[in-house]
Amino acid sequence: MDNSKADTLGAAMKNTIVANPSIFSAKNMSILALVFQQVALVLMIRHSKVRKTEESATMYVTSTVVVAAECLKLVLNLTLELVLVKQQSFVSIARGFVTPESLKLTIPALLYVIQNNVLFVALGNLSVPVYQVTNQGKLLTTAVCSRLMLNKQISNLQYVSLFVLAAGVSIVNLSSMDKKGVASDDQNQFLGLIAVGLSCVTSGASGVYFEKILKSTEEISVYMRNCQLAVWSILLGLIPVFGYDFPTIQQHGFFAGYDAVVVGVICCQAGTGLIVALVMKYADSIWKGFATSVAVVVATLMSIFIWDARVDHWFVIGAVMVMWAVHLYSKKPAATKKKDMTKKESEIETLLESV
């Protein structure tokens, strides 16, 4: 009797899946993957910074984690380049790293290295809710840089959304400044906010500068661009490794303090570009903004249960304003939606969304 019920239930589930294939569509799976990746990355970095360890234990060196993530990103994109772009070979790929076009990527690579390093500083000094909301300020810096560097037109609706975004982030920051650190006494909330601000500025400037380079160069695959960017990021990321952090590394080793959590952070960092690229391929920027908003809410709720993070009504108001602003800014005018993009423009948009 139990076996027959189990068979009936299994058959019903199978029929449901077959009847509703969209539940497991590439679009839905990519969006879920992006939400999971963003939540996992923030929570794991926060956990790695505030967890209690033995006095004899050695904390990992942030600069080594950034370099390790870029190395994994290089391997992933290099593999995809060789597998998916059939005409490519190791020789042709190697030549692509020493071209004048590749040298132009040093500036965005430097900005990305700074952005990834200050990310750890921010999450080491701010609660997850405050970080998640204030980090959305990168939308404002990106819009400003796009207007100044690319002379991009911003619609009236987008101007309104940017004003709402700035107001929401300000409310959250003022709310958070009234509270003491929630994890430990050695955290500096002001330093954390400065780190988030620097992250937003470098994110906006690097993304727009990267876009300017891509639109003025020859066609090249998304994976090859990511490979070139990763190589320069590794080289520039080694500067703080052998400069500021070298005494610590010399004493404890490059991989000192690494464990499952740190490895998870590296994997999430390396997979960010590929996951976002999938979202842009099977969905669009509006769904990406939606996934980002969901990730903010999920990470905030989980941090409340994990670390007893405290939020007040002002934080909630500011967070709602920020999420609404992100949604408004992502809504493209009808004329833009109907406009057909060339293959190069489509690849550039996908690549920019993924870095």
CSV table of C-alpha atoms in Angstrom, one decimal:
chain,number,residue,atom,x,y,z
A,1,MET,CA,0.0,0.0,0.0
A,2,ASP,CA,2.8,2.4,0.9
A,3,ASN,CA,4.7,1.5,-2.2
A,4,SER,CA,1.7,2.2,-4.4
A,5,LYS,CA,1.2,5.6,-2.7
A,6,ALA,CA,4.8,6.4,-3.3
A,7,ASP,CA,4.6,5.5,-6.9
A,8,THR,CA,1.5,7.6,-7.3
A,9,LEU,CA,3.1,10.6,-5.7
A,10,GLY,CA,6.2,10.1,-7.8
A,11,ALA,CA,4.2,10.0,-11.0
A,12,ALA,CA,2.2,13.1,-10.0
A,13,MET,CA,5.5,15.0,-9.4
A,14,LYS,CA,6.9,13.8,-12.7
A,15,ASN,CA,3.7,14.9,-14.5
A,16,THR,CA,3.9,18.3,-12.8
A,17,ILE,CA,7.5,18.8,-13.9
A,18,VAL,CA,6.7,17.8,-17.5
A,19,ALA,CA,3.6,19.9,-17.6
A,20,ASN,CA,5.4,22.9,-16.2
A,21,PRO,CA,8.9,22.8,-17.8
A,22,SER,CA,9.3,26.5,-17.2
A,23,ILE,CA,9.9,25.9,-13.5
A,24,PHE,CA,13.3,24.5,-14.3
A,25,SER,CA,14.0,26.7,-17.3
A,26,ALA,CA,17.4,28.2,-17.9
A,27,LYS,CA,16.0,31.6,-17.0
A,28,ASN,CA,14.7,30.6,-13.6
A,29,MET,CA,17.7,28.5,-12.7
A,30,SER,CA,20.1,31.3,-13.7
A,31,ILE,CA,18.2,33.8,-11.6
A,32,LEU,CA,18.1,31.5,-8.6
A,33,ALA,CA,21.8,30.8,-9.0
A,34,LEU,CA,22.5,34.6,-9.0
A,35,VAL,CA,20.5,35.1,-5.8
A,36,PHE,CA,22.3,32.1,-4.1
A,37,GLN,CA,25.7,33.3,-5.2
A,38,GLN,CA,25.2,36.9,-4.0
A,39,VAL,CA,23.8,35.8,-0.6
A,40,ALA,CA,26.4,33.1,-0.1
A,41,LEU,CA,29.3,35.5,-1.0
A,42,VAL,CA,28.3,38.2,1.5
A,43,LEU,CA,27.4,35.8,4.3
A,44,MET,CA,30.6,33.8,3.9
A,45,ILE,CA,32.9,36.9,3.8
A,46,ARG,CA,31.1,38.3,6.9
A,47,HIS,CA,31.4,35.0,8.7
A,48,SER,CA,35.1,34.7,7.9
A,49,LYS,CA,35.7,38.1,9.4
A,50,VAL,CA,33.7,37.9,12.6
A,51,ARG,CA,33.8,34.2,13.6
A,52,LYS,CA,35.6,33.3,16.8
A,53,THR,CA,38.9,31.5,16.2
A,54,GLU,CA,41.5,30.1,18.5
A,55,GLU,CA,44.2,32.6,19.6
A,56,SER,CA,46.8,30.6,17.8
A,57,ALA,CA,44.9,30.5,14.6
A,58,THR,CA,46.1,32.7,11.7
A,59,MET,CA,43.6,34.9,9.8
A,60,TYR,CA,43.8,34.6,6.1
A,61,VAL,CA,45.3,37.4,4.1
A,62,THR,CA,42.7,39.2,2.0
A,63,SER,CA,45.0,40.1,-0.9
A,64,THR,CA,45.8,36.4,-1.4
A,65,VAL,CA,42.1,35.5,-1.6
A,66,VAL,CA,41.5,38.2,-4.3
A,67,VAL,CA,44.4,36.8,-6.4
A,68,ALA,CA,43.2,33.2,-5.9
A,69,ALA,CA,39.7,34.2,-7.1
A,70,GLU,CA,41.2,35.8,-10.2
A,71,CYS,CA,43.3,32.7,-10.9
A,72,LEU,CA,40.2,30.5,-10.7
A,73,LYS,CA,38.3,33.0,-12.9
A,74,LEU,CA,41.1,32.8,-15.5
A,75,VAL,CA,41.0,29.0,-15.5
A,76,LEU,CA,37.2,28.9,-16.0
A,77,ASN,CA,37.1,31.5,-18.8
A,78,LEU,CA,40.2,30.0,-20.5
A,79,THR,CA,38.5,26.6,-20.5
A,80,LEU,CA,35.3,28.0,-22.0
A,81,GLU,CA,37.3,29.9,-24.6
A,82,LEU,CA,39.0,26.7,-25.7
A,83,VAL,CA,35.8,24.6,-25.7
A,84,LEU,CA,33.2,27.0,-27.1
A,85,VAL,CA,35.3,29.1,-29.5
A,86,LYS,CA,36.5,26.3,-31.7
A,87,GLN,CA,38.9,28.3,-33.8
A,88,GLN,CA,41.0,29.4,-30.8
A,89,SER,CA,44.2,27.7,-29.7
A,90,PHE,CA,46.7,28.2,-26.9
A,91,VAL,CA,49.0,30.1,-29.2
A,92,SER,CA,46.3,32.5,-30.4
A,93,ILE,CA,45.0,33.0,-26.9
A,94,ALA,CA,48.6,33.7,-25.6
A,95,ARG,CA,49.0,36.3,-28.3
A,96,GLY,CA,45.9,38.0,-27.2
A,97,PHE,CA,47.5,38.9,-23.8
A,98,VAL,CA,50.3,41.0,-25.3
A,99,THR,CA,48.3,43.2,-27.7
A,100,PRO,CA,47.9,46.9,-27.2
A,101,GLU,CA,44.2,46.3,-26.7
A,102,SER,CA,45.0,44.1,-23.7
A,103,LEU,CA,47.2,46.8,-22.2
A,104,LYS,CA,44.2,49.1,-22.1
A,105,LEU,CA,42.6,46.8,-19.5
A,106,THR,CA,45.2,47.6,-16.9
A,107,ILE,CA,43.1,50.6,-15.6
A,108,PRO,CA,39.8,48.7,-15.1
A,109,ALA,CA,41.8,45.7,-13.7
A,110,LEU,CA,43.4,48.0,-11.1
A,111,LEU,CA,40.1,49.4,-10.1
A,112,TYR,CA,38.6,45.9,-9.8
A,113,VAL,CA,41.5,44.8,-7.6
A,114,ILE,CA,40.8,47.8,-5.3
A,115,GLN,CA,37.1,47.1,-5.3
A,116,ASN,CA,37.5,43.4,-4.4
A,117,ASN,CA,40.0,44.2,-1.6
A,118,VAL,CA,37.9,46.9,0.1
A,119,LEU,CA,34.9,44.5,-0.1
A,120,PHE,CA,36.5,42.5,2.7
A,121,VAL,CA,37.2,45.6,4.7
A,122,ALA,CA,33.6,46.7,4.4
A,123,LEU,CA,32.1,43.4,5.5
A,124,GLY,CA,34.6,43.2,8.3
A,125,ASN,CA,33.3,46.4,9.8
A,126,LEU,CA,29.6,46.6,8.8
A,127,SER,CA,26.6,44.4,9.4
A,128,VAL,CA,25.2,42.5,6.4
A,129,PRO,CA,22.0,44.6,6.1
A,130,VAL,CA,23.9,47.9,6.1
A,131,TYR,CA,26.5,46.7,3.6
A,132,GLN,CA,23.9,45.2,1.3
A,133,VAL,CA,21.8,48.4,1.1
A,134,THR,CA,24.7,50.9,0.9
A,135,ASN,CA,26.5,48.9,-1.7
A,136,GLN,CA,23.6,49.6,-4.1
A,137,GLY,CA,25.1,53.1,-4.3
A,138,LYS,CA,27.2,51.7,-7.2
A,139,LEU,CA,24.2,52.3,-9.4
A,140,LEU,CA,24.5,56.0,-8.7
A,141,THR,CA,28.3,56.2,-9.4
A,142,THR,CA,27.8,54.1,-12.6
A,143,ALA,CA,25.2,56.5,-13.8
A,144,VAL,CA,27.3,59.6,-13.1
A,145,CYS,CA,30.4,58.1,-14.7
A,146,SER,CA,28.3,57.1,-17.8
A,147,ARG,CA,27.0,60.6,-18.2
A,148,LEU,CA,30.5,62.2,-17.8
A,149,MET,CA,32.7,59.7,-19.7
A,150,LEU,CA,30.3,58.3,-22.4
A,151,ASN,CA,27.8,61.2,-22.5
A,152,LYS,CA,24.9,58.7,-22.0
A,153,GLN,CA,21.4,60.0,-21.9
A,154,ILE,CA,19.6,59.4,-18.6
A,155,SER,CA,15.8,59.5,-18.7
A,156,ASN,CA,13.7,61.5,-16.3
A,157,LEU,CA,12.5,58.3,-14.6
A,158,GLN,CA,16.2,57.3,-14.0
A,159,TYR,CA,17.0,60.7,-12.6
A,160,VAL,CA,14.1,60.2,-10.1
A,161,SER,CA,15.3,56.7,-9.2
A,162,LEU,CA,18.8,58.0,-8.6
A,163,PHE,CA,17.5,60.7,-6.3
A,164,VAL,CA,15.4,58.1,-4.4
A,165,LEU,CA,18.5,55.8,-4.3
A,166,ALA,CA,20.7,58.5,-2.8
A,167,ALA,CA,18.0,59.4,-0.2
A,168,GLY,CA,17.5,55.8,0.7
A,169,VAL,CA,21.2,55.1,1.2
A,170,SER,CA,21.6,58.3,3.3
A,171,ILE,CA,18.7,57.2,5.6
A,172,VAL,CA,20.3,53.7,6.0
A,173,ASN,CA,23.7,55.2,6.8
A,174,LEU,CA,22.3,57.7,9.3
A,175,SER,CA,20.3,54.9,10.9
A,176,SER,CA,23.4,52.6,11.2
A,177,MET,CA,25.7,55.4,12.6
A,178,ASP,CA,23.5,55.5,15.7
A,179,LYS,CA,24.3,51.8,16.5
A,180,LYS,CA,27.4,50.2,17.9
A,181,GLY,CA,29.0,47.4,16.1
A,182,VAL,CA,27.0,44.2,16.4
A,183,ALA,CA,29.8,41.6,16.2
A,184,SER,CA,32.9,42.8,18.1
A,185,ASP,CA,34.5,45.9,19.6
A,186,ASP,CA,37.4,46.0,17.0
A,187,GLN,CA,35.1,46.9,14.2
A,188,ASN,CA,35.1,50.4,12.8
A,189,GLN,CA,31.7,51.3,11.2
A,190,PHE,CA,33.0,54.6,9.8
A,191,LEU,CA,35.8,52.7,8.1
A,192,GLY,CA,33.3,50.2,6.7
A,193,LEU,CA,31.2,53.0,5.2
A,194,ILE,CA,34.3,54.6,3.7
A,195,ALA,CA,35.2,51.1,2.2
A,196,VAL,CA,31.7,50.7,0.7
A,197,GLY,CA,31.9,54.2,-0.8
A,198,LEU,CA,35.2,53.5,-2.4
A,199,SER,CA,33.9,50.2,-3.7
A,200,CYS,CA,30.9,52.0,-5.3
A,201,VAL,CA,33.2,54.6,-6.9
A,202,THR,CA,35.7,52.0,-8.3
A,203,SER,CA,32.8,49.8,-9.5
A,204,GLY,CA,31.2,52.6,-11.4
A,205,ALA,CA,34.4,54.0,-12.8
A,206,SER,CA,35.9,50.7,-13.8
A,207,GLY,CA,32.7,49.5,-15.5
A,208,VAL,CA,32.2,52.6,-17.5
A,209,TYR,CA,35.9,52.8,-18.5
A,210,PHE,CA,35.7,49.1,-19.5
A,211,GLU,CA,32.6,49.8,-21.7
A,212,LYS,CA,34.4,52.7,-23.4
A,213,ILE,CA,37.3,50.4,-24.3
A,214,LEU,CA,35.1,47.6,-25.5
A,215,LYS,CA,33.1,49.9,-27.8
A,216,SER,CA,36.2,51.2,-29.5
A,217,THR,CA,38.0,47.9,-30.1
A,218,GLU,CA,37.6,45.0,-32.4
A,219,GLU,CA,35.3,42.1,-31.8
A,220,ILE,CA,36.5,39.5,-29.3
A,221,SER,CA,34.7,36.8,-27.3
A,222,VAL,CA,33.3,37.5,-23.8
A,223,TYR,CA,35.5,34.7,-22.4
A,224,MET,CA,38.7,36.1,-23.9
A,225,ARG,CA,38.0,39.6,-22.5
A,226,ASN,CA,37.5,38.0,-19.1
A,227,CYS,CA,40.8,36.1,-19.5
A,228,GLN,CA,42.7,39.3,-20.3
A,229,LEU,CA,41.0,41.2,-17.4
A,230,ALA,CA,41.8,38.3,-15.0
A,231,VAL,CA,45.5,38.2,-16.1
A,232,TRP,CA,46.0,41.9,-15.4
A,233,SER,CA,44.0,41.6,-12.2
A,234,ILE,CA,46.3,38.8,-11.0
A,235,LEU,CA,49.5,40.8,-11.8
A,236,LEU,CA,48.2,44.0,-10.1
A,237,GLY,CA,46.7,42.0,-7.2
A,238,LEU,CA,50.2,40.6,-6.5
A,239,ILE,CA,51.4,44.2,-5.7
A,240,PRO,CA,49.8,44.2,-2.2
A,241,VAL,CA,50.6,40.5,-1.7
A,242,PHE,CA,54.4,41.1,-2.1
A,243,GLY,CA,54.3,44.6,-0.8
A,244,TYR,CA,52.1,45.3,2.2
A,245,ASP,CA,51.3,41.6,3.2
A,246,PHE,CA,54.6,40.0,2.3
A,247,PRO,CA,55.9,39.8,5.9
A,248,THR,CA,52.8,37.9,7.1
A,249,ILE,CA,52.8,35.6,4.1
A,250,GLN,CA,56.5,34.9,4.5
A,251,GLN,CA,55.9,33.9,8.1
A,252,HIS,CA,52.7,31.9,7.8
A,253,GLY,CA,52.4,31.0,4.1
A,254,PHE,CA,50.3,32.2,1.1
A,255,PHE,CA,47.4,29.9,2.0
A,256,ALA,CA,47.5,30.4,5.8
A,257,GLY,CA,44.0,30.6,7.4
A,258,TYR,CA,42.3,29.0,4.4
A,259,ASP,CA,39.4,26.6,5.1
A,260,ALA,CA,36.2,25.6,3.6
A,261,VAL,CA,34.6,29.0,4.1
A,262,VAL,CA,37.5,30.9,2.4
A,263,VAL,CA,37.5,28.4,-0.5
A,264,GLY,CA,33.8,29.0,-0.8
A,265,VAL,CA,34.4,32.8,-1.0
A,266,ILE,CA,37.0,32.2,-3.8
A,267,CYS,CA,34.6,30.0,-5.8
A,268,CYS,CA,31.7,32.5,-5.4
A,269,GLN,CA,34.0,35.4,-6.5
A,270,ALA,CA,35.3,33.5,-9.5
A,271,GLY,CA,31.8,32.4,-10.6
A,272,THR,CA,30.2,35.8,-10.4
A,273,GLY,CA,30.9,36.8,-14.0
A,274,LEU,CA,29.7,33.5,-15.5
A,275,ILE,CA,26.4,33.5,-13.4
A,276,VAL,CA,25.6,37.1,-14.3
A,277,ALA,CA,26.4,36.4,-17.9
A,278,LEU,CA,23.9,33.5,-17.9
A,279,VAL,CA,21.2,35.8,-16.4
A,280,MET,CA,21.8,38.4,-19.1
A,281,LYS,CA,21.6,35.7,-21.7
A,282,TYR,CA,18.5,34.0,-20.6
A,283,ALA,CA,16.8,36.9,-18.9
A,284,ASP,CA,17.7,40.6,-18.9
A,285,SER,CA,18.9,43.5,-16.7
A,286,ILE,CA,15.5,43.9,-15.1
A,287,TRP,CA,15.6,40.4,-13.8
A,288,LYS,CA,19.1,40.9,-12.7
A,289,GLY,CA,18.0,43.9,-10.7
A,290,PHE,CA,15.1,41.8,-9.3
A,291,ALA,CA,17.6,39.1,-8.3
A,292,THR,CA,19.8,41.6,-6.6
A,293,SER,CA,16.9,43.0,-4.6
A,294,VAL,CA,15.8,39.5,-3.5
A,295,ALA,CA,19.4,38.7,-2.5
A,296,VAL,CA,19.5,41.9,-0.3
A,297,VAL,CA,16.3,40.8,1.5
A,298,VAL,CA,17.4,37.2,1.9
A,299,ALA,CA,20.9,38.1,3.2
A,300,THR,CA,19.4,40.7,5.6
A,301,LEU,CA,16.9,38.2,7.1
A,302,MET,CA,19.6,35.5,7.4
A,303,SER,CA,22.0,37.9,9.1
A,304,ILE,CA,19.3,38.8,11.7
A,305,PHE,CA,19.0,35.1,12.6
A,306,ILE,CA,22.7,34.3,12.4
A,307,TRP,CA,24.3,37.3,14.1
A,308,ASP,CA,21.3,39.0,15.7
A,309,ALA,CA,21.8,42.0,13.4
A,310,ARG,CA,19.5,44.9,14.4
A,311,VAL,CA,17.4,47.0,12.1
A,312,ASP,CA,15.0,49.7,12.9
A,313,HIS,CA,12.1,51.4,11.1
A,314,TRP,CA,14.4,53.9,9.5
A,315,PHE,CA,16.6,51.1,8.0
A,316,VAL,CA,13.5,49.5,6.6
A,317,ILE,CA,12.3,52.7,5.0
A,318,GLY,CA,15.7,53.4,3.5
A,319,ALA,CA,16.0,49.8,2.2
A,320,VAL,CA,12.6,49.9,0.6
A,321,MET,CA,13.5,53.2,-1.1
A,322,VAL,CA,16.8,51.7,-2.4
A,323,MET,CA,15.1,48.6,-3.8
A,324,TRP,CA,12.4,50.6,-5.4
A,325,ALA,CA,15.0,52.9,-7.0
A,326,VAL,CA,16.9,49.9,-8.4
A,327,HIS,CA,13.7,48.6,-9.9
A,328,LEU,CA,12.9,52.0,-11.5
A,329,TYR,CA,16.4,52.5,-12.9
A,330,SER,CA,16.3,49.0,-14.5
A,331,LYS,CA,13.1,49.8,-16.4
A,332,LYS,CA,14.2,50.7,-20.0
A,333,PRO,CA,12.1,53.0,-22.2
A,334,ALA,CA,10.0,51.1,-24.8
A,335,ALA,CA,12.1,52.5,-27.6
A,336,THR,CA,15.2,51.1,-26.1
A,337,LYS,CA,13.6,47.7,-25.7
A,338,LYS,CA,12.6,47.5,-29.3
A,339,LYS,CA,15.9,48.6,-30.7
A,340,ASP,CA,17.8,45.7,-32.2
A,341,MET,CA,21.3,45.4,-30.9
A,342,THR,CA,24.2,44.2,-33.0
A,343,LYS,CA,26.1,41.1,-31.9
A,344,LYS,CA,29.0,43.1,-30.7
A,345,GLU,CA,26.7,45.5,-28.6
A,346,SER,CA,24.9,42.4,-27.1
A,347,GLU,CA,28.2,40.8,-26.1
A,348,ILE,CA,29.5,44.1,-24.6
A,349,GLU,CA,26.3,44.5,-22.5
A,350,THR,CA,26.6,40.9,-21.3
A,351,LEU,CA,30.3,41.3,-20.4
A,352,LEU,CA,29.8,44.6,-18.6
A,353,GLU,CA,27.0,43.1,-16.5
A,354,SER,CA,29.2,40.2,-15.5
A,355,VAL,CA,32.3,42.0,-14.2
